[in-house]
Amino acid sequence: MPQRGGGKPSAGAFYDSDFSTIDSLLAVSLLYGLQGKNDCRVVTICVSRPNLAVARLVDVVDHFYHGGGSGPGGGKGAPIGMATAGKPGETSPAFVAPMEKKKLDGTPVYKTEVKSVIETADPATLFRNYLEAQQDQNAFVVLAGPATDLAAALDLPGVKPLIAAKVQYLAFAGGAFPSGAAEAHIKGDIPAAKKLFSEWPTPIFAAGAEVGGVLEFPGASIDKQFAEAAADHPVADAYRAYKTMPYDAPSWALAAALYAAQPKEGYFKLSGPGKISVDGEGRTSFAASEKGSHQYLVVDPAQKGKVILAYMELASAKPVAPQRFRGPQQQQAEPPKDTPAKAAPPSPPKK
């Protein structure tokens, strides 16, 4: 959420995910909880696969935090990007059940403006255009899925120096460190992952599978903290539909988002500097190097309770009406006008 008055706005958060796991959706809520504390501004949210069911619920969640007919916020939400190439993949019940929820009069509880691909934007173009609107070194990127969209952005003319100028770092939820078995976020697009780790021009902090497996999001908070935030909460409804309750969810997307927005809070330890590489099978490995720009998150047992508490409090925070930034660099906080919509819908998502 931008600050009132002069000065520098809070850092802009660019979120990209395939939304294949429930914690990828919880991470959106966590970022909005941080926005309510003025620790970041959610600038764009992108879906890295052509799945309209996923994009619709992401739009619902975004509107929930901005009062677009599905929540108590008050303002325009972040633009939604969606890839049109590739496969739509599996559509979890988490993205279907909330959209089928009805009020007593039979009307839908949640509404979305995403009726077709035309209501979404090309992720790479969206990233470039909105990144241009940020102040220098006042943005971060959270990637919780295959690197497809970011690899495409790296190929756009002038984007690499733009990233270097605007972005402080990228937080990636994926891989296994210092080495381990191939996992879905890497295997989903191995060439894109290789390109990301070899060409991305800012520091990268990785939250591997070993982090998400140790730090699980408590499912009990869905019927407690989330219920206190709103009687109808799209993320809570999605969580209930994702698996049979009760269950706790691995949290690597949450870990990446939390670290990205609050790196100085001491939630995690860090490896030394080095270089992350990806082999042909999708396995990641880390080579220590003083000149390396990559590090991976390490769970600190002494901070585990603090991290879980932050997950619950931030992800379940009540929506806060955004305030418009009105400092001398106001034009930096305004969205660009030339992000094109798409013209043709992808294949229908599989259920």
mmCIF file of N, CA and C in Angstrom, residues 130-225:
data_model
loop_
_atom_site.group_PDB
_atom_site.id
_atom_site.type_symbol
_atom_site.label_atom_id
_atom_site.label_comp_id
_atom_site.label_asym_id
_atom_site.label_seq_id
_atom_site.Cartn_x
_atom_site.Cartn_y
_atom_site.Cartn_z
ATOM 1 N N TYR A 130 4.775 -2.423 -16.025
ATOM 2 C CA TYR A 130 4.583 -1.972 -14.644
ATOM 3 C C TYR A 130 5.903 -1.806 -13.909
ATOM 4 N N LEU A 131 6.917 -2.540 -14.338
ATOM 5 C CA LEU A 131 8.237 -2.353 -13.737
ATOM 6 C C LEU A 131 8.776 -0.967 -14.084
ATOM 7 N N GLU A 132 8.493 -0.507 -15.287
ATOM 8 C CA GLU A 132 8.939 0.828 -15.687
ATOM 9 C C GLU A 132 8.369 1.911 -14.777
ATOM 10 N N ALA A 133 7.215 1.663 -14.156
ATOM 11 C CA ALA A 133 6.563 2.660 -13.320
ATOM 12 C C ALA A 133 7.106 2.717 -11.901
ATOM 13 N N GLN A 134 8.034 1.820 -11.555
ATOM 14 C CA GLN A 134 8.564 1.780 -10.196
ATOM 15 C C GLN A 134 9.789 2.685 -10.044
ATOM 16 N N GLN A 135 9.990 3.166 -8.834
ATOM 17 C CA GLN A 135 11.214 3.901 -8.545
ATOM 18 C C GLN A 135 12.402 2.936 -8.549
ATOM 19 N N ASP A 136 13.575 3.450 -8.783
ATOM 20 C CA ASP A 136 14.762 2.607 -8.836
ATOM 21 C C ASP A 136 14.972 1.869 -7.520
ATOM 22 N N GLN A 137 15.295 0.582 -7.649
ATOM 23 C CA GLN A 137 15.581 -0.287 -6.502
ATOM 24 C C GLN A 137 14.449 -0.285 -5.477
ATOM 25 N N ASN A 138 13.221 -0.247 -5.986
ATOM 26 C CA ASN A 138 12.057 -0.221 -5.098
ATOM 27 C C ASN A 138 11.020 -1.250 -5.517
ATOM 28 N N ALA A 139 11.500 -2.406 -5.950
ATOM 29 C CA ALA A 139 10.600 -3.496 -6.318
ATOM 30 C C ALA A 139 11.284 -4.824 -6.018
ATOM 31 N N PHE A 140 10.467 -5.862 -5.828
ATOM 32 C CA PHE A 140 10.992 -7.218 -5.716
ATOM 33 C C PHE A 140 10.044 -8.154 -6.445
ATOM 34 N N VAL A 141 10.546 -9.326 -6.807
ATOM 35 C CA VAL A 141 9.779 -10.318 -7.546
ATOM 36 C C VAL A 141 9.697 -11.590 -6.731
ATOM 37 N N VAL A 142 8.509 -12.182 -6.664
ATOM 38 C CA VAL A 142 8.318 -13.487 -6.027
ATOM 39 C C VAL A 142 7.852 -14.455 -7.102
ATOM 40 N N LEU A 143 8.609 -15.510 -7.314
ATOM 41 C CA LEU A 143 8.279 -16.542 -8.286
ATOM 42 C C LEU A 143 7.945 -17.825 -7.548
ATOM 43 N N ALA A 144 6.711 -18.310 -7.715
ATOM 44 C CA ALA A 144 6.271 -19.533 -7.047
ATOM 45 C C ALA A 144 5.716 -20.501 -8.088
ATOM 46 N N GLY A 145 6.549 -20.846 -9.036
ATOM 47 C CA GLY A 145 6.144 -21.726 -10.123
ATOM 48 C C GLY A 145 7.239 -21.764 -11.162
ATOM 49 N N PRO A 146 6.978 -22.379 -12.315
ATOM 50 C CA PRO A 146 7.973 -22.387 -13.389
ATOM 51 C C PRO A 146 8.354 -20.978 -13.814
ATOM 52 N N ALA A 147 9.564 -20.828 -14.321
ATOM 53 C CA ALA A 147 10.084 -19.500 -14.672
ATOM 54 C C ALA A 147 9.680 -19.057 -16.071
ATOM 55 N N THR A 148 8.640 -19.644 -16.621
ATOM 56 C CA THR A 148 8.218 -19.383 -18.001
ATOM 57 C C THR A 148 8.032 -17.900 -18.293
ATOM 58 N N ASP A 149 7.246 -17.219 -17.462
ATOM 59 C CA ASP A 149 6.934 -15.803 -17.709
ATOM 60 C C ASP A 149 8.176 -14.921 -17.584
ATOM 61 N N LEU A 150 8.991 -15.175 -16.572
ATOM 62 C CA LEU A 150 10.167 -14.328 -16.363
ATOM 63 C C LEU A 150 11.218 -14.571 -17.437
ATOM 64 N N ALA A 151 11.331 -15.808 -17.908
ATOM 65 C CA ALA A 151 12.264 -16.087 -19.002
ATOM 66 C C ALA A 151 11.821 -15.348 -20.262
ATOM 67 N N ALA A 152 10.508 -15.295 -20.493
ATOM 68 C CA ALA A 152 9.994 -14.560 -21.646
ATOM 69 C C ALA A 152 10.262 -13.069 -21.500
ATOM 70 N N ALA A 153 10.132 -12.563 -20.280
ATOM 71 C CA ALA A 153 10.404 -11.140 -20.039
ATOM 72 C C ALA A 153 11.864 -10.817 -20.299
ATOM 73 N N LEU A 154 12.764 -11.730 -19.942
ATOM 74 C CA LEU A 154 14.195 -11.499 -20.150
ATOM 75 C C LEU A 154 14.541 -11.355 -21.638
ATOM 76 N N ASP A 155 13.701 -11.911 -22.492
ATOM 77 C CA ASP A 155 13.950 -11.827 -23.931
ATOM 78 C C ASP A 155 13.451 -10.527 -24.553
ATOM 79 N N LEU A 156 12.656 -9.746 -23.802
ATOM 80 C CA LEU A 156 12.152 -8.489 -24.342
ATOM 81 C C LEU A 156 13.283 -7.459 -24.393
ATOM 82 N N PRO A 157 13.336 -6.639 -25.438
ATOM 83 C CA PRO A 157 14.394 -5.635 -25.551
ATOM 84 C C PRO A 157 14.414 -4.679 -24.360
ATOM 85 N N GLY A 158 15.586 -4.493 -23.786
ATOM 86 C CA GLY A 158 15.760 -3.525 -22.710
ATOM 87 C C GLY A 158 15.301 -3.952 -21.342
ATOM 88 N N VAL A 159 14.808 -5.182 -21.194
ATOM 89 C CA VAL A 159 14.253 -5.591 -19.896
ATOM 90 C C VAL A 159 15.344 -5.929 -18.882
ATOM 91 N N LYS A 160 16.440 -6.533 -19.304
ATOM 92 C CA LYS A 160 17.497 -6.882 -18.345
ATOM 93 C C LYS A 160 18.038 -5.647 -17.620
ATOM 94 N N PRO A 161 18.416 -4.581 -18.318
ATOM 95 C CA PRO A 161 18.854 -3.382 -17.587
ATOM 96 C C PRO A 161 17.730 -2.750 -16.782
ATOM 97 N N LEU A 162 16.485 -2.901 -17.236
ATOM 98 C CA LEU A 162 15.348 -2.384 -16.475
ATOM 99 C C LEU A 162 15.212 -3.126 -15.153
ATOM 100 N N ILE A 163 15.358 -4.445 -15.186
ATOM 101 C CA ILE A 163 15.304 -5.237 -13.955
ATOM 102 C C ILE A 163 16.425 -4.823 -13.014
ATOM 103 N N ALA A 164 17.624 -4.687 -13.557
ATOM 104 C CA ALA A 164 18.772 -4.298 -12.730
ATOM 105 C C ALA A 164 18.553 -2.953 -12.063
ATOM 106 N N ALA A 165 17.864 -2.046 -12.744
ATOM 107 C CA ALA A 165 17.640 -0.703 -12.197
ATOM 108 C C ALA A 165 16.516 -0.677 -11.171
ATOM 109 N N LYS A 166 15.477 -1.467 -11.384
ATOM 110 C CA LYS A 166 14.263 -1.346 -10.566
ATOM 111 C C LYS A 166 14.141 -2.390 -9.459
ATOM 112 N N VAL A 167 14.656 -3.596 -9.692
ATOM 113 C CA VAL A 167 14.413 -4.719 -8.788
ATOM 114 C C VAL A 167 15.578 -4.903 -7.817
ATOM 115 N N GLN A 168 15.249 -5.065 -6.544
ATOM 116 C CA GLN A 168 16.284 -5.348 -5.547
ATOM 117 C C GLN A 168 16.731 -6.806 -5.614
ATOM 118 N N TYR A 169 15.753 -7.723 -5.709
ATOM 119 C CA TYR A 169 16.068 -9.146 -5.723
ATOM 120 C C TYR A 169 14.840 -9.938 -6.141
ATOM 121 N N LEU A 170 15.064 -11.201 -6.428
ATOM 122 C CA LEU A 170 14.002 -12.146 -6.736
ATOM 123 C C LEU A 170 13.991 -13.227 -5.669
ATOM 124 N N ALA A 171 12.809 -13.569 -5.159
ATOM 125 C CA ALA A 171 12.652 -14.680 -4.221
ATOM 126 C C ALA A 171 11.937 -15.804 -4.954
ATOM 127 N N PHE A 172 12.572 -16.966 -5.007
ATOM 128 C CA PHE A 172 12.047 -18.090 -5.787
ATOM 129 C C PHE A 172 11.658 -19.244 -4.877
ATOM 130 N N ALA A 173 10.429 -19.721 -5.031
ATOM 131 C CA ALA A 173 9.958 -20.893 -4.289
ATOM 132 C C ALA A 173 10.099 -22.105 -5.199
ATOM 133 N N GLY A 174 11.163 -22.870 -5.002
ATOM 134 C CA GLY A 174 11.384 -24.026 -5.848
ATOM 135 C C GLY A 174 12.778 -24.583 -5.679
ATOM 136 N N GLY A 175 13.018 -25.714 -6.281
ATOM 137 C CA GLY A 175 14.315 -26.363 -6.186
ATOM 138 C C GLY A 175 14.494 -27.105 -4.873
ATOM 139 N N ALA A 176 15.689 -27.599 -4.651
ATOM 140 C CA ALA A 176 16.063 -28.274 -3.409
ATOM 141 C C ALA A 176 17.530 -27.960 -3.161
ATOM 142 N N PHE A 177 17.864 -27.540 -1.935
ATOM 143 C CA PHE A 177 19.202 -27.008 -1.697
ATOM 144 C C PHE A 177 19.826 -27.577 -0.422
ATOM 145 N N PRO A 178 21.179 -27.752 -0.461
ATOM 146 C CA PRO A 178 22.116 -27.341 -1.526
ATOM 147 C C PRO A 178 22.015 -28.185 -2.790
ATOM 148 N N SER A 179 21.395 -29.379 -2.703
ATOM 149 C CA SER A 179 21.115 -30.180 -3.890
ATOM 150 C C SER A 179 20.013 -31.159 -3.513
ATOM 151 N N GLY A 180 19.349 -31.681 -4.504
ATOM 152 C CA GLY A 180 18.273 -32.614 -4.208
ATOM 153 C C GLY A 180 17.534 -33.038 -5.455
ATOM 154 N N ALA A 181 16.458 -33.771 -5.241
ATOM 155 C CA ALA A 181 15.669 -34.289 -6.346
ATOM 156 C C ALA A 181 14.991 -33.156 -7.115
ATOM 157 N N ALA A 182 14.715 -33.397 -8.379
ATOM 158 C CA ALA A 182 13.992 -32.419 -9.195
ATOM 159 C C ALA A 182 12.596 -32.238 -8.638
ATOM 160 N N GLU A 183 12.119 -30.993 -8.674
ATOM 161 C CA GLU A 183 10.759 -30.725 -8.184
ATOM 162 C C GLU A 183 9.952 -29.994 -9.246
ATOM 163 N N ALA A 184 8.646 -29.866 -9.002
ATOM 164 C CA ALA A 184 7.705 -29.449 -10.034
ATOM 165 C C ALA A 184 7.969 -28.063 -10.598
ATOM 166 N N HIS A 185 8.345 -27.096 -9.775
ATOM 167 C CA HIS A 185 8.526 -25.733 -10.267
ATOM 168 C C HIS A 185 9.700 -25.621 -11.227
ATOM 169 N N ILE A 186 10.665 -26.487 -11.082
ATOM 170 C CA ILE A 186 11.785 -26.522 -12.025
ATOM 171 C C ILE A 186 11.423 -27.376 -13.233
ATOM 172 N N LYS A 187 10.881 -28.567 -12.992
ATOM 173 C CA LYS A 187 10.553 -29.484 -14.079
ATOM 174 C C LYS A 187 9.478 -28.922 -15.001
ATOM 175 N N GLY A 188 8.657 -28.001 -14.483
ATOM 176 C CA GLY A 188 7.605 -27.427 -15.298
ATOM 177 C C GLY A 188 8.121 -26.690 -16.517
ATOM 178 N N ASP A 189 9.332 -26.165 -16.450
ATOM 179 C CA ASP A 189 9.954 -25.501 -17.596
ATOM 180 C C ASP A 189 11.456 -25.425 -17.337
ATOM 181 N N ILE A 190 12.155 -26.508 -17.628
ATOM 182 C CA ILE A 190 13.590 -26.602 -17.349
ATOM 183 C C ILE A 190 14.390 -25.557 -18.126
ATOM 184 N N PRO A 191 14.138 -25.349 -19.415
ATOM 185 C CA PRO A 191 14.903 -24.314 -20.129
ATOM 186 C C PRO A 191 14.717 -22.923 -19.519
ATOM 187 N N ALA A 192 13.500 -22.613 -19.084
ATOM 188 C CA ALA A 192 13.254 -21.308 -18.466
ATOM 189 C C ALA A 192 13.995 -21.182 -17.146
ATOM 190 N N ALA A 193 14.049 -22.270 -16.367
ATOM 191 C CA ALA A 193 14.772 -22.242 -15.097
ATOM 192 C C ALA A 193 16.260 -22.016 -15.333
ATOM 193 N N LYS A 194 16.812 -22.694 -16.324
ATOM 194 C CA LYS A 194 18.227 -22.498 -16.646
ATOM 195 C C LYS A 194 18.494 -21.049 -17.044
ATOM 196 N N LYS A 195 17.606 -20.501 -17.844
ATOM 197 C CA LYS A 195 17.762 -19.122 -18.296
ATOM 198 C C LYS A 195 17.673 -18.158 -17.122
ATOM 199 N N LEU A 196 16.729 -18.402 -16.229
ATOM 200 C CA LEU A 196 16.552 -17.515 -15.074
ATOM 201 C C LEU A 196 17.825 -17.452 -14.235
ATOM 202 N N PHE A 197 18.369 -18.620 -13.884
ATOM 203 C CA PHE A 197 19.527 -18.642 -12.991
ATOM 204 C C PHE A 197 20.814 -18.196 -13.676
ATOM 205 N N SER A 198 20.849 -18.215 -14.979
ATOM 206 C CA SER A 198 22.062 -17.781 -15.679
ATOM 207 C C SER A 198 22.005 -16.318 -16.109
ATOM 208 N N GLU A 199 20.797 -15.756 -16.300
ATOM 209 C CA GLU A 199 20.705 -14.417 -16.872
ATOM 210 C C GLU A 199 20.040 -13.377 -15.974
ATOM 211 N N TRP A 200 19.348 -13.776 -14.936
ATOM 212 C CA TRP A 200 18.655 -12.784 -14.098
ATOM 213 C C TRP A 200 19.686 -11.835 -13.464
ATOM 214 N N PRO A 201 19.510 -10.520 -13.612
ATOM 215 C CA PRO A 201 20.583 -9.581 -13.247
ATOM 216 C C PRO A 201 20.603 -9.092 -11.798
ATOM 217 N N THR A 202 19.773 -9.628 -10.918
ATOM 218 C CA THR A 202 19.795 -9.211 -9.511
ATOM 219 C C THR A 202 20.017 -10.430 -8.626
ATOM 220 N N PRO A 203 20.263 -10.234 -7.340
ATOM 221 C CA PRO A 203 20.364 -11.385 -6.439
ATOM 222 C C PRO A 203 19.095 -12.240 -6.448
ATOM 223 N N ILE A 204 19.264 -13.535 -6.255
ATOM 224 C CA ILE A 204 18.157 -14.479 -6.159
ATOM 225 C C ILE A 204 18.247 -15.198 -4.824
ATOM 226 N N PHE A 205 17.127 -15.263 -4.116
ATOM 227 C CA PHE A 205 17.032 -16.002 -2.853
ATOM 228 C C PHE A 205 16.018 -17.118 -3.059
ATOM 229 N N ALA A 206 16.440 -18.370 -2.843
ATOM 230 C CA ALA A 206 15.590 -19.520 -3.125
ATOM 231 C C ALA A 206 15.083 -20.169 -1.842
ATOM 232 N N ALA A 207 13.780 -20.455 -1.823
ATOM 233 C CA ALA A 207 13.163 -21.229 -0.744
ATOM 234 C C ALA A 207 12.864 -22.602 -1.319
ATOM 235 N N GLY A 208 13.713 -23.560 -1.016
ATOM 236 C CA GLY A 208 13.585 -24.886 -1.599
ATOM 237 C C GLY A 208 12.511 -25.734 -0.953
ATOM 238 N N ALA A 209 12.312 -26.916 -1.515
ATOM 239 C CA ALA A 209 11.298 -27.830 -1.006
ATOM 240 C C ALA A 209 11.550 -28.181 0.459
ATOM 241 N N GLU A 210 12.832 -28.192 0.848
ATOM 242 C CA GLU A 210 13.153 -28.530 2.238
ATOM 243 C C GLU A 210 12.642 -27.480 3.218
ATOM 244 N N VAL A 211 12.479 -26.239 2.762
ATOM 245 C CA VAL A 211 11.934 -25.177 3.613
ATOM 246 C C VAL A 211 10.434 -25.343 3.773
ATOM 247 N N GLY A 212 9.731 -25.525 2.642
ATOM 248 C CA GLY A 212 8.283 -25.666 2.703
ATOM 249 C C GLY A 212 7.835 -26.881 3.468
ATOM 250 N N GLY A 213 8.627 -27.955 3.410
ATOM 251 C CA GLY A 213 8.236 -29.174 4.116
ATOM 252 C C GLY A 213 8.347 -29.070 5.616
ATOM 253 N N VAL A 214 9.260 -28.247 6.090
ATOM 254 C CA VAL A 214 9.458 -28.085 7.535
ATOM 255 C C VAL A 214 8.481 -27.070 8.123
ATOM 256 N N LEU A 215 8.193 -26.024 7.357
ATOM 257 C CA LEU A 215 7.304 -24.967 7.825
ATOM 258 C C LEU A 215 5.939 -25.137 7.167
ATOM 259 N N GLU A 216 5.007 -25.753 7.864
ATOM 260 C CA GLU A 216 3.682 -25.987 7.294
ATOM 261 C C GLU A 216 2.684 -24.949 7.794
ATOM 262 N N PHE A 217 1.821 -24.527 6.878
ATOM 263 C CA PHE A 217 0.778 -23.575 7.248
ATOM 264 C C PHE A 217 -0.312 -24.328 8.015
ATOM 265 N N PRO A 218 -0.674 -23.860 9.234
ATOM 266 C CA PRO A 218 -1.669 -24.556 10.054
ATOM 267 C C PRO A 218 -3.081 -24.426 9.489
ATOM 268 N N GLY A 219 -3.661 -25.547 9.074
ATOM 269 C CA GLY A 219 -5.018 -25.514 8.544
ATOM 270 C C GLY A 219 -6.049 -25.061 9.553
ATOM 271 N N ALA A 220 -5.737 -25.191 10.839
ATOM 272 C CA ALA A 220 -6.692 -24.770 11.878
ATOM 273 C C ALA A 220 -7.000 -23.283 11.797
ATOM 274 N N SER A 221 -6.087 -22.503 11.232
ATOM 275 C CA SER A 221 -6.311 -21.063 11.171
ATOM 276 C C SER A 221 -7.402 -20.698 10.157
ATOM 277 N N ILE A 222 -7.725 -21.609 9.253
ATOM 278 C CA ILE A 222 -8.757 -21.340 8.251
ATOM 279 C C ILE A 222 -10.111 -21.118 8.918
ATOM 280 N N ASP A 223 -10.430 -21.928 9.911
ATOM 281 C CA ASP A 223 -11.716 -21.792 10.595
ATOM 282 C C ASP A 223 -11.643 -20.873 11.804
ATOM 283 N N LYS A 224 -10.496 -20.273 12.032
ATOM 284 C CA LYS A 224 -10.359 -19.354 13.156
ATOM 285 C C LYS A 224 -10.016 -17.952 12.655
ATOM 286 N N GLN A 225 -8.737 -17.696 12.345
ATOM 287 C CA GLN A 225 -8.327 -16.350 11.934
ATOM 288 C C GLN A 225 -9.000 -15.898 10.640
#
